[in-house]
Amino acid sequence: AETPASLIMIFGATGDLAKRKLYPSLYHLFRKGKLSEHFAVIGVARRPWTDEVLREHVRDSVLTSIKDAENIEEFVSHFYYKPHDVSDSQSYIQLKNLANELDQTYGLEGNRIFYLAMAPEFFGTIAEHLKIDGLTDTNGFHRLVIEKPFGHDLESAKELNKRIRNVFSENDIYRIDHYLGKEMVQNIEVIRFANAIFEPLWNNRFISNIQITSSEMLGVEERGGYYETSGALRDMVQNHMLQMVALLAMEPPIRLTPKEIRSEKVKVLGALRSIEHDDIPNFFVRGQYGPGEINGEKVIGYREEQNVNEESNTDTYVAGKLMIDNFRWAGVPFYIRTGKRMTAKSTKIVIQFKDIPMNLYYKSEKDLDPNLLVIHIQPEEGITLHLNAKDTGQMMETTPVKLNFSNNHAPGLNTPEAYEKLLFDCLRGDATNFTHWDEVALSWSFVDKISHYWESQKAKFPNYSAGTMGPKEADELLEKEGFKWWPVT
Ligand code: NAD
């Protein structure tokens, strides 16, 4: 399937995201023949670049990710550049003139995608100008793609949403959550709904708890300034972690349409037990890394990082217990944890099944291991099922065994990156793997309660060393219920 003719306008064309993700992804679609030859890209940013400079930049960005970039010259010839001032109508009128010209040259049928790969403070202004200055006055489709963060809390998200909804309808707004473009995140629903051995067990009668870990080894790097206004709860939990919870917990949709899938996810988010003020420490743990060691190298603590307040209260780690108060999940904790400067870079989901009613093979102090289904999201992609089998030999003793499926494709052209899939979906008009406003609103109202509580209390930071799996309170969160975090490495 090929995408329809389209003009893609990238705001923030000189930025990091465009360079690392968007250009290589577009090239992959082009090279695989998935991109209609009726396409053109206008790069928009502040710098006084020319078409030639952008093309050189795009060529470089593609060549760093793929060495034998066939037809790269033809690909980059579709790129144009306009220096731009986001709040100046004159700028938009020039942009419109170029867009109309390219419409003719490439036969783009007036279809337009506006990709905002820049700081969110400009989203509202840009959307308004697109309309006022006539960039959306064509016969084709007009879609807005926006990056995270979508607001800072429910209030600011509502404000932003109001501004962009004045210009674009909900169906034309593609809010990126790049986790939803990941192969194994998309696989969650297939594993659940295409296998007779899982779905019948996928409920509180057979599952004891679910654990989702998304750990990073990196610290805040140069993003200290931004991170100080965000923290792990807003940066990771509000979007990626809650999206994974929703996919794991949702009811089977009646059809695989964006509307049906999103409405099942919305129901899960609506069923999240809201945690009130004083109860928050019983459900959520925050952390901030101090100095420590990563791969044998000493690293500094968060408070020593660039552009970070030396008494910063910002969370670089969150662990939490979520309860979903519906028929399927009542009583089953969903544990999540995410943070920077942890032991490994890894995103994994562990589904722990309940113990069988009695253990025939109980020998002295050894219990049977519970069955686990592990979904490896990144960097490895695959599934592992932990079973008990007979230990080889004379005795009827058990030993844990693992069934492994590894999505072990060679990295490169065959591995569609999240952004490649999401761009393809957006070009085809499929919004399934983008977040609907209702999901954004429910996630923020859940997260806001926690951040308000945390803001009202001084944290005892730092409380975990770089290179560890987080503060001990995160372990206690599970231990008090007789569980433990399953290792992710
Ligand atoms: P960046 O700082 O590297 O790039 C910002 C771009 O915006 C540049 O092209 C700059 O020229 C342009 N810009 C800034 N102010 C402007 C103005 N007044 N007028 C016109 N252009 C202006 O940022 P980035 O890392 O590419 O991130 C862009 C967005 O994507 C952000 O919302 C970020 O949160 C989000 N995001 C980035 C990544 C990533 O990997 N970089 C991942 C997820 C989300």
PDB file of N, CA, C and O in Angstrom, residues 422-457:
ATOM      1  N   LEU A 422       4.680   5.399  12.311  1.00  0.00           N
ATOM      2  CA  LEU A 422       3.729   6.456  12.659  1.00  0.00           C
ATOM      3  C   LEU A 422       3.536   7.439  11.505  1.00  0.00           C
ATOM      4  O   LEU A 422       2.421   7.876  11.226  1.00  0.00           O
ATOM      5  N   LEU A 423       4.622   7.764  10.804  1.00  0.00           N
ATOM      6  CA  LEU A 423       4.491   8.658   9.649  1.00  0.00           C
ATOM      7  C   LEU A 423       3.629   8.007   8.564  1.00  0.00           C
ATOM      8  O   LEU A 423       2.779   8.643   7.939  1.00  0.00           O
ATOM      9  N   PHE A 424       3.868   6.725   8.361  1.00  0.00           N
ATOM     10  CA  PHE A 424       3.098   5.984   7.360  1.00  0.00           C
ATOM     11  C   PHE A 424       1.608   5.999   7.728  1.00  0.00           C
ATOM     12  O   PHE A 424       0.747   6.275   6.892  1.00  0.00           O
ATOM     13  N   ASP A 425       1.319   5.720   9.002  1.00  0.00           N
ATOM     14  CA  ASP A 425      -0.074   5.731   9.467  1.00  0.00           C
ATOM     15  C   ASP A 425      -0.709   7.095   9.238  1.00  0.00           C
ATOM     16  O   ASP A 425      -1.840   7.202   8.773  1.00  0.00           O
ATOM     17  N   CYS A 426       0.024   8.134   9.589  1.00  0.00           N
ATOM     18  CA  CYS A 426      -0.523   9.479   9.472  1.00  0.00           C
ATOM     19  C   CYS A 426      -0.798   9.813   8.001  1.00  0.00           C
ATOM     20  O   CYS A 426      -1.843  10.360   7.666  1.00  0.00           O
ATOM     21  N   LEU A 427       0.132   9.445   7.132  1.00  0.00           N
ATOM     22  CA  LEU A 427      -0.073   9.706   5.704  1.00  0.00           C
ATOM     23  C   LEU A 427      -1.306   8.962   5.183  1.00  0.00           C
ATOM     24  O   LEU A 427      -2.023   9.441   4.316  1.00  0.00           O
ATOM     25  N   ARG A 428      -1.565   7.795   5.726  1.00  0.00           N
ATOM     26  CA  ARG A 428      -2.742   7.029   5.282  1.00  0.00           C
ATOM     27  C   ARG A 428      -4.005   7.417   6.033  1.00  0.00           C
ATOM     28  O   ARG A 428      -5.078   6.903   5.756  1.00  0.00           O
ATOM     29  N   GLY A 429      -3.855   8.250   7.050  1.00  0.00           N
ATOM     30  CA  GLY A 429      -5.031   8.689   7.789  1.00  0.00           C
ATOM     31  C   GLY A 429      -5.494   7.687   8.837  1.00  0.00           C
ATOM     32  O   GLY A 429      -6.674   7.642   9.192  1.00  0.00           O
ATOM     33  N   ASP A 430      -4.568   6.882   9.357  1.00  0.00           N
ATOM     34  CA  ASP A 430      -4.935   5.920  10.389  1.00  0.00           C
ATOM     35  C   ASP A 430      -4.422   6.414  11.747  1.00  0.00           C
ATOM     36  O   ASP A 430      -3.218   6.422  12.003  1.00  0.00           O
ATOM     37  N   ALA A 431      -5.342   6.807  12.610  1.00  0.00           N
ATOM     38  CA  ALA A 431      -4.948   7.439  13.873  1.00  0.00           C
ATOM     39  C   ALA A 431      -4.914   6.462  15.042  1.00  0.00           C
ATOM     40  O   ALA A 431      -4.759   6.874  16.196  1.00  0.00           O
ATOM     41  N   THR A 432      -5.018   5.160  14.767  1.00  0.00           N
ATOM     42  CA  THR A 432      -5.071   4.185  15.865  1.00  0.00           C
ATOM     43  C   THR A 432      -3.928   4.364  16.861  1.00  0.00           C
ATOM     44  O   THR A 432      -4.143   4.322  18.067  1.00  0.00           O
ATOM     45  N   ASN A 433      -2.735   4.537  16.354  1.00  0.00           N
ATOM     46  CA  ASN A 433      -1.573   4.572  17.238  1.00  0.00           C
ATOM     47  C   ASN A 433      -1.140   5.985  17.635  1.00  0.00           C
ATOM     48  O   ASN A 433       0.039   6.249  17.836  1.00  0.00           O
ATOM     49  N   PHE A 434      -2.123   6.847  17.715  1.00  0.00           N
ATOM     50  CA  PHE A 434      -1.896   8.208  18.215  1.00  0.00           C
ATOM     51  C   PHE A 434      -2.881   8.412  19.370  1.00  0.00           C
ATOM     52  O   PHE A 434      -3.901   7.735  19.430  1.00  0.00           O
ATOM     53  N   THR A 435      -2.552   9.343  20.270  1.00  0.00           N
ATOM     54  CA  THR A 435      -3.429   9.476  21.435  1.00  0.00           C
ATOM     55  C   THR A 435      -4.572  10.459  21.213  1.00  0.00           C
ATOM     56  O   THR A 435      -4.371  11.581  20.769  1.00  0.00           O
ATOM     57  N   HIS A 436      -5.740   9.981  21.543  1.00  0.00           N
ATOM     58  CA  HIS A 436      -6.951  10.792  21.445  1.00  0.00           C
ATOM     59  C   HIS A 436      -6.982  11.768  22.624  1.00  0.00           C
ATOM     60  O   HIS A 436      -6.450  11.475  23.699  1.00  0.00           O
ATOM     61  N   TRP A 437      -7.638  12.877  22.427  1.00  0.00           N
ATOM     62  CA  TRP A 437      -7.754  13.863  23.509  1.00  0.00           C
ATOM     63  C   TRP A 437      -8.309  13.256  24.794  1.00  0.00           C
ATOM     64  O   TRP A 437      -7.841  13.538  25.895  1.00  0.00           O
ATOM     65  N   ASP A 438      -9.298  12.378  24.682  1.00  0.00           N
ATOM     66  CA  ASP A 438      -9.890  11.789  25.888  1.00  0.00           C
ATOM     67  C   ASP A 438      -8.850  11.016  26.706  1.00  0.00           C
ATOM     68  O   ASP A 438      -8.910  10.986  27.937  1.00  0.00           O
ATOM     69  N   GLU A 439      -7.926  10.381  26.007  1.00  0.00           N
ATOM     70  CA  GLU A 439      -6.871   9.651  26.720  1.00  0.00           C
ATOM     71  C   GLU A 439      -5.924  10.621  27.406  1.00  0.00           C
ATOM     72  O   GLU A 439      -5.505  10.413  28.543  1.00  0.00           O
ATOM     73  N   VAL A 440      -5.581  11.692  26.694  1.00  0.00           N
ATOM     74  CA  VAL A 440      -4.683  12.695  27.261  1.00  0.00           C
ATOM     75  C   VAL A 440      -5.302  13.288  28.524  1.00  0.00           C
ATOM     76  O   VAL A 440      -4.657  13.390  29.573  1.00  0.00           O
ATOM     77  N   ALA A 441      -6.577  13.631  28.437  1.00  0.00           N
ATOM     78  CA  ALA A 441      -7.241  14.292  29.563  1.00  0.00           C
ATOM     79  C   ALA A 441      -7.301  13.363  30.778  1.00  0.00           C
ATOM     80  O   ALA A 441      -6.983  13.766  31.903  1.00  0.00           O
ATOM     81  N   LEU A 442      -7.684  12.102  30.565  1.00  0.00           N
ATOM     82  CA  LEU A 442      -7.772  11.176  31.697  1.00  0.00           C
ATOM     83  C   LEU A 442      -6.399  10.909  32.306  1.00  0.00           C
ATOM     84  O   LEU A 442      -6.268  10.819  33.531  1.00  0.00           O
ATOM     85  N   SER A 443      -5.378  10.802  31.469  1.00  0.00           N
ATOM     86  CA  SER A 443      -4.040  10.548  32.010  1.00  0.00           C
ATOM     87  C   SER A 443      -3.561  11.721  32.843  1.00  0.00           C
ATOM     88  O   SER A 443      -2.974  11.532  33.907  1.00  0.00           O
ATOM     89  N   TRP A 444      -3.801  12.928  32.341  1.00  0.00           N
ATOM     90  CA  TRP A 444      -3.377  14.079  33.128  1.00  0.00           C
ATOM     91  C   TRP A 444      -4.142  14.163  34.448  1.00  0.00           C
ATOM     92  O   TRP A 444      -3.562  14.474  35.485  1.00  0.00           O
ATOM     93  N   SER A 445      -5.433  13.869  34.442  1.00  0.00           N
ATOM     94  CA  SER A 445      -6.113  14.044  35.723  1.00  0.00           C
ATOM     95  C   SER A 445      -5.632  13.014  36.733  1.00  0.00           C
ATOM     96  O   SER A 445      -5.568  13.299  37.923  1.00  0.00           O
ATOM     97  N   PHE A 446      -5.219  11.844  36.248  1.00  0.00           N
ATOM     98  CA  PHE A 446      -4.638  10.847  37.167  1.00  0.00           C
ATOM     99  C   PHE A 446      -3.292  11.342  37.713  1.00  0.00           C
ATOM    100  O   PHE A 446      -3.040  11.310  38.923  1.00  0.00           O
ATOM    101  N   VAL A 447      -2.443  11.806  36.803  1.00  0.00           N
ATOM    102  CA  VAL A 447      -1.086  12.204  37.166  1.00  0.00           C
ATOM    103  C   VAL A 447      -1.060  13.497  37.996  1.00  0.00           C
ATOM    104  O   VAL A 447      -0.240  13.654  38.900  1.00  0.00           O
ATOM    105  N   ASP A 448      -1.969  14.404  37.701  1.00  0.00           N
ATOM    106  CA  ASP A 448      -1.986  15.695  38.415  1.00  0.00           C
ATOM    107  C   ASP A 448      -2.099  15.528  39.926  1.00  0.00           C
ATOM    108  O   ASP A 448      -1.463  16.233  40.695  1.00  0.00           O
ATOM    109  N   LYS A 449      -2.931  14.572  40.353  1.00  0.00           N
ATOM    110  CA  LYS A 449      -3.110  14.362  41.795  1.00  0.00           C
ATOM    111  C   LYS A 449      -1.785  14.018  42.447  1.00  0.00           C
ATOM    112  O   LYS A 449      -1.489  14.448  43.554  1.00  0.00           O
ATOM    113  N   ILE A 450      -1.002  13.205  41.741  1.00  0.00           N
ATOM    114  CA  ILE A 450       0.286  12.782  42.302  1.00  0.00           C
ATOM    115  C   ILE A 450       1.261  13.954  42.295  1.00  0.00           C
ATOM    116  O   ILE A 450       1.919  14.226  43.296  1.00  0.00           O
ATOM    117  N   SER A 451       1.321  14.674  41.180  1.00  0.00           N
ATOM    118  CA  SER A 451       2.304  15.769  41.153  1.00  0.00           C
ATOM    119  C   SER A 451       1.932  16.874  42.129  1.00  0.00           C
ATOM    120  O   SER A 451       2.803  17.451  42.764  1.00  0.00           O
ATOM    121  N   HIS A 452       0.639  17.136  42.300  1.00  0.00           N
ATOM    122  CA  HIS A 452       0.244  18.159  43.282  1.00  0.00           C
ATOM    123  C   HIS A 452       0.683  17.758  44.689  1.00  0.00           C
ATOM    124  O   HIS A 452       1.205  18.559  45.441  1.00  0.00           O
ATOM    125  N   TYR A 453       0.477  16.489  44.997  1.00  0.00           N
ATOM    126  CA  TYR A 453       0.875  16.024  46.330  1.00  0.00           C
ATOM    127  C   TYR A 453       2.391  16.148  46.498  1.00  0.00           C
ATOM    128  O   TYR A 453       2.872  16.671  47.501  1.00  0.00           O
ATOM    129  N   TRP A 454       3.120  15.705  45.516  1.00  0.00           N
ATOM    130  CA  TRP A 454       4.584  15.762  45.610  1.00  0.00           C
ATOM    131  C   TRP A 454       5.084  17.201  45.717  1.00  0.00           C
ATOM    132  O   TRP A 454       6.031  17.489  46.431  1.00  0.00           O
ATOM    133  N   GLU A 455       4.437  18.090  44.969  1.00  0.00           N
ATOM    134  CA  GLU A 455       4.867  19.484  45.028  1.00  0.00           C
ATOM    135  C   GLU A 455       4.634  20.085  46.417  1.00  0.00           C
ATOM    136  O   GLU A 455       5.301  21.036  46.809  1.00  0.00           O
ATOM    137  N   SER A 456       3.689  19.517  47.158  1.00  0.00           N
ATOM    138  CA  SER A 456       3.391  20.063  48.482  1.00  0.00           C
ATOM    139  C   SER A 456       4.346  19.536  49.557  1.00  0.00           C
ATOM    140  O   SER A 456       4.273  19.930  50.707  1.00  0.00           O
ATOM    141  N   GLN A 457       5.218  18.614  49.199  1.00  0.00           N
ATOM    142  CA  GLN A 457       6.124  18.010  50.172  1.00  0.00           C
ATOM    143  C   GLN A 457       7.564  18.116  49.677  1.00  0.00           C
ATOM    144  O   GLN A 457       7.811  17.882  48.504  1.00  0.00           O
TER     145      GLN A 457
END
